[in-house]
CSV table of C-alpha atoms and ligand atoms in Angstrom, one decimal:
chain,number,residue,atom,x,y,z
M,1,MET,CA,-0.5,-0.2,0.1
M,2,VAL,CA,3.0,2.5,1.5
M,3,ALA,CA,4.8,1.4,-1.7
M,4,LYS,CA,2.5,1.9,-4.4
M,5,LEU,CA,1.9,4.8,-2.9
M,6,TRP,CA,4.9,6.0,-3.6
M,7,LEU,CA,5.2,4.8,-6.7
M,8,ALA,CA,2.0,7.4,-7.5
M,9,ILE,CA,3.8,10.6,-5.7
M,10,ILE,CA,7.9,9.8,-6.9
M,11,PRO,CA,6.9,11.5,-10.9
M,12,LEU,CA,4.8,14.5,-8.7
M,13,LEU,CA,8.0,14.7,-7.3
M,14,ALA,CA,10.5,14.7,-10.2
M,15,LEU,CA,8.5,17.5,-11.8
M,16,GLY,CA,7.9,19.4,-8.9
M,17,VAL,CA,11.6,19.9,-8.2
M,18,VAL,CA,12.3,20.8,-12.5
M,19,ALA,CA,9.7,23.6,-12.2
M,20,ALA,CA,11.1,24.4,-8.8
M,21,LYS,CA,14.7,25.0,-10.4
M,22,ALA,CA,13.3,26.8,-13.6
M,23,GLY,CA,10.4,29.2,-12.6
M,24,ASP,CA,10.3,32.2,-10.0
M,25,GLN,CA,9.4,31.2,-6.0
M,26,PRO,CA,7.7,33.8,-4.3
M,27,PRO,CA,8.6,33.6,-0.2
M,28,ASP,CA,5.3,31.8,0.7
M,29,ARG,CA,5.6,28.9,-1.5
M,30,PHE,CA,7.3,25.6,-0.3
M,31,THR,CA,8.2,23.1,-2.6
M,32,ALA,CA,6.4,19.8,-3.7
M,33,THR,CA,8.7,18.0,-2.2
M,34,GLU,CA,7.4,19.8,1.7
M,35,MET,CA,4.3,19.9,1.1
M,36,MET,CA,4.0,15.8,-0.1
M,37,GLU,CA,5.3,15.3,2.7
M,38,ASP,CA,3.6,17.1,4.9
M,39,LEU,CA,1.4,15.3,3.8
M,40,MET,CA,2.0,12.0,3.7
M,41,TYR,CA,3.6,12.1,7.1
M,42,GLY,CA,0.6,14.0,8.4
M,43,ARG,CA,2.6,16.8,9.7
M,44,GLY,CA,0.2,20.3,10.0
M,45,THR,CA,-3.5,20.5,9.1
M,46,VAL,CA,-4.5,20.2,6.3
M,47,GLY,CA,-7.2,22.0,4.8
M,48,GLY,CA,-9.3,24.9,6.6
M,49,PRO,CA,-11.2,27.2,5.7
M,50,PHE,CA,-11.5,29.6,2.4
M,51,THR,CA,-14.1,31.8,0.5
M,52,LEU,CA,-14.1,31.6,-3.3
M,53,THR,CA,-16.2,32.2,-6.9
M,54,ASP,CA,-17.8,29.6,-8.1
M,55,GLN,CA,-18.7,29.0,-11.5
M,56,ASN,CA,-22.0,31.0,-11.1
M,57,GLY,CA,-20.4,34.5,-10.3
M,58,GLN,CA,-21.6,33.5,-6.5
M,59,THR,CA,-19.7,33.5,-3.7
M,60,ARG,CA,-18.9,30.1,-1.8
M,61,SER,CA,-17.3,29.0,1.4
M,62,ASP,CA,-16.3,26.2,3.0
M,63,THR,CA,-19.3,27.0,5.8
M,64,ASP,CA,-21.4,26.1,2.0
M,65,PHE,CA,-20.7,22.2,2.2
M,66,ARG,CA,-21.1,20.8,6.1
M,67,GLY,CA,-22.7,18.2,7.1
M,68,LYS,CA,-22.1,17.0,2.8
M,69,LEU,CA,-18.4,14.7,2.9
M,70,MET,CA,-16.2,17.8,0.0
M,71,ILE,CA,-13.7,16.1,-2.5
M,72,VAL,CA,-11.8,19.1,-3.6
M,73,TYR,CA,-8.6,19.5,-5.6
M,74,PHE,CA,-7.1,21.5,-7.5
M,75,GLY,CA,-6.6,21.8,-11.2
M,76,TYR,CA,-6.3,24.6,-14.4
M,77,THR,CA,-9.4,23.6,-17.6
M,78,PHE,CA,-6.4,23.4,-20.3
M,79,CYS,CA,-4.2,20.5,-18.1
M,80,PRO,CA,-3.6,17.9,-21.3
M,81,ASP,CA,-3.9,14.8,-19.1
M,82,VAL,CA,-3.9,14.2,-15.4
M,83,CYS,CA,-7.1,16.3,-14.3
M,84,PRO,CA,-9.6,15.3,-16.8
M,85,THR,CA,-8.5,11.7,-15.5
M,86,ASP,CA,-8.8,12.0,-12.4
M,87,LEU,CA,-12.0,14.7,-13.0
M,88,MET,CA,-13.5,11.5,-14.8
M,89,ALA,CA,-12.9,8.8,-12.2
M,90,ILE,CA,-14.9,11.2,-9.6
M,91,THR,CA,-17.2,11.6,-12.0
M,92,GLN,CA,-17.5,7.8,-12.4
M,93,ALA,CA,-17.2,7.0,-8.8
M,94,LEU,CA,-20.1,9.8,-8.1
M,95,ASP,CA,-22.3,7.8,-11.2
M,96,ALA,CA,-21.5,5.0,-9.0
M,97,LEU,CA,-22.9,5.8,-6.1
M,98,GLY,CA,-26.4,6.6,-7.6
M,99,PRO,CA,-28.3,8.8,-5.2
M,100,ALA,CA,-26.8,8.1,-2.4
M,101,ALA,CA,-23.6,11.2,-4.3
M,102,ASP,CA,-25.3,14.4,-3.2
M,103,GLY,CA,-24.0,13.6,0.6
M,104,VAL,CA,-20.3,14.4,-0.8
M,105,GLN,CA,-19.5,17.4,-3.0
M,106,PRO,CA,-17.4,17.8,-5.2
M,107,ILE,CA,-15.7,20.8,-5.6
M,108,PHE,CA,-12.9,22.3,-8.1
M,109,ILE,CA,-10.4,24.6,-7.4
M,110,THR,CA,-8.3,26.3,-10.9
M,111,ILE,CA,-4.5,27.5,-10.7
M,112,ASP,CA,-5.1,29.0,-13.5
M,113,PRO,CA,-7.3,31.9,-11.7
M,114,ALA,CA,-6.2,33.7,-15.0
M,115,ARG,CA,-7.5,32.0,-18.3
M,116,ASP,CA,-9.2,30.3,-16.1
M,117,THR,CA,-13.0,32.5,-16.4
M,118,LYS,CA,-15.9,31.7,-18.2
M,119,VAL,CA,-14.6,28.3,-19.6
M,120,LEU,CA,-13.9,27.2,-16.6
M,121,GLY,CA,-17.8,26.7,-16.1
M,122,GLU,CA,-17.9,24.6,-19.6
M,123,TYR,CA,-15.2,22.2,-18.8
M,124,LEU,CA,-17.5,21.0,-15.8
M,125,LEU,CA,-20.1,20.9,-18.1
M,126,SER,CA,-18.0,16.7,-19.4
M,127,PHE,CA,-17.7,16.0,-15.4
M,128,TYR,CA,-20.3,14.4,-13.3
M,129,LYS,CA,-23.4,17.8,-12.9
M,130,SER,CA,-22.4,18.5,-8.9
M,131,PHE,CA,-18.8,19.3,-9.6
M,132,ILE,CA,-18.3,22.9,-8.6
M,133,GLY,CA,-15.7,25.2,-9.6
M,134,LEU,CA,-13.8,27.6,-7.1
M,135,THR,CA,-11.9,31.2,-8.4
M,136,GLY,CA,-10.2,34.1,-6.6
M,137,THR,CA,-7.8,36.3,-7.3
M,138,PRO,CA,-3.8,34.1,-7.7
M,139,GLN,CA,-3.4,35.4,-3.5
M,140,GLU,CA,-6.9,33.7,-3.1
M,141,ILE,CA,-6.0,30.9,-4.9
M,142,ARG,CA,-2.3,30.6,-3.2
M,143,LYS,CA,-3.3,31.2,0.8
M,144,VAL,CA,-6.1,28.3,0.2
M,145,ALA,CA,-3.3,25.4,-1.9
M,146,ASN,CA,-0.5,26.6,1.0
M,147,ALA,CA,-3.6,25.0,3.7
M,148,TYR,CA,-4.4,21.8,1.7
M,149,LYS,CA,-0.5,21.3,0.9
M,150,ALA,CA,-0.6,21.4,-3.1
M,151,PHE,CA,1.9,22.5,-4.9
M,152,TYR,CA,1.9,24.5,-8.5
M,153,ALA,CA,4.4,26.3,-10.1
M,154,LYS,CA,3.4,28.0,-13.9
M,155,LEU,CA,5.5,26.6,-16.2
M,156,PRO,CA,8.0,29.0,-18.8
M,157,PRO,CA,5.3,30.1,-21.5
M,158,THR,CA,6.1,28.4,-25.7
M,159,LYS,CA,6.7,31.8,-28.0
M,160,ASP,CA,2.9,32.0,-28.2
M,161,GLY,CA,2.7,32.8,-24.5
M,162,GLU,CA,0.2,29.2,-23.6
M,163,TYR,CA,1.4,28.1,-20.8
M,164,ALA,CA,1.2,24.4,-18.7
M,165,ILE,CA,1.4,24.4,-14.9
M,166,ASP,CA,3.3,22.1,-13.0
M,167,HIS,CA,0.9,20.5,-9.3
M,168,THR,CA,0.3,18.4,-7.6
M,169,GLY,CA,-3.7,16.0,-8.6
M,170,VAL,CA,-4.6,14.3,-5.4
M,171,ILE,CA,-7.9,14.1,-5.2
M,172,TYR,CA,-8.5,15.1,-1.6
M,173,LEU,CA,-11.6,14.2,1.1
M,174,MET,CA,-13.2,16.2,4.0
M,175,GLY,CA,-15.8,14.8,6.3
M,176,ARG,CA,-18.7,16.2,6.8
M,177,ASP,CA,-16.7,18.9,9.2
M,178,GLY,CA,-14.7,19.8,6.8
M,179,GLU,CA,-12.2,17.5,8.6
M,180,TYR,CA,-9.6,16.5,6.6
M,181,LEU,CA,-9.5,12.9,6.2
M,182,GLY,CA,-7.1,12.1,3.5
M,183,PHE,CA,-5.5,12.0,0.1
M,184,MET,CA,-5.8,9.8,-2.7
M,185,PRO,CA,-3.4,9.3,-5.2
M,186,PRO,CA,-3.6,10.8,-8.2
M,187,GLN,CA,-5.1,8.2,-11.4
M,188,THR,CA,-7.1,7.1,-8.8
M,189,ASP,CA,-9.6,4.3,-10.8
M,190,SER,CA,-13.1,5.3,-9.9
M,191,GLN,CA,-14.3,1.7,-7.5
M,192,LYS,CA,-11.3,2.9,-5.6
M,193,LEU,CA,-13.0,5.6,-5.2
M,194,THR,CA,-16.6,4.3,-5.3
M,195,GLU,CA,-15.5,2.5,-2.5
M,196,ILE,CA,-13.7,4.5,-0.3
M,197,LEU,CA,-16.3,6.9,-0.8
M,198,ARG,CA,-19.4,4.4,0.1
M,199,LYS,CA,-18.0,3.3,3.4
M,200,GLN,CA,-17.2,7.3,4.2
M,201,LEU,CA,-20.8,7.9,3.2
M,202,ALA,CA,-22.3,4.6,6.9
M,203,LYS,CA,-20.1,6.6,8.6
A,1,NI,NI1,-3.7,18.4,-14.1
């Protein structure tokens, strides 16, 4: 189990190290390794209060979702592979739960607020119907991501000005009182996700 987890995480760490060398490093940012270690070894808190804006322009806070489990995922709509794969796994897991999925609130927090404006809502139409997409100022998003120990770093732009963002793609599971329950590594398959959610919903 632990070994499997590491297999999933090592490529992320490697990516993070490359990005940290290539990009600028604001003082409020930790390295991918530091953040992933904190997460894995349970150092410090994970999650906490947030107030951001959803894809319909409504203000949303973590307290709006009390009484439901929260799935929290940090990503961006231009992400070529990891984000859509994980969002699809979350979608399939929630589909498999049937009506019980009402007890789970899936949340996608963009780490690319500059580009994820109107496209955020359009993008989420491809995934589970109750998905909420959240955005905010770069500072607000960095603060929430740091609280979740979620790493991200913009990569140098290509000639046409487009850029990719290196990021941790873990799936966070939060409890009905907003407490941190755990995280699932990127590429967790939807059946495992369904089992985990079913167990938590039964509690
Ligand atoms: Ni991604």
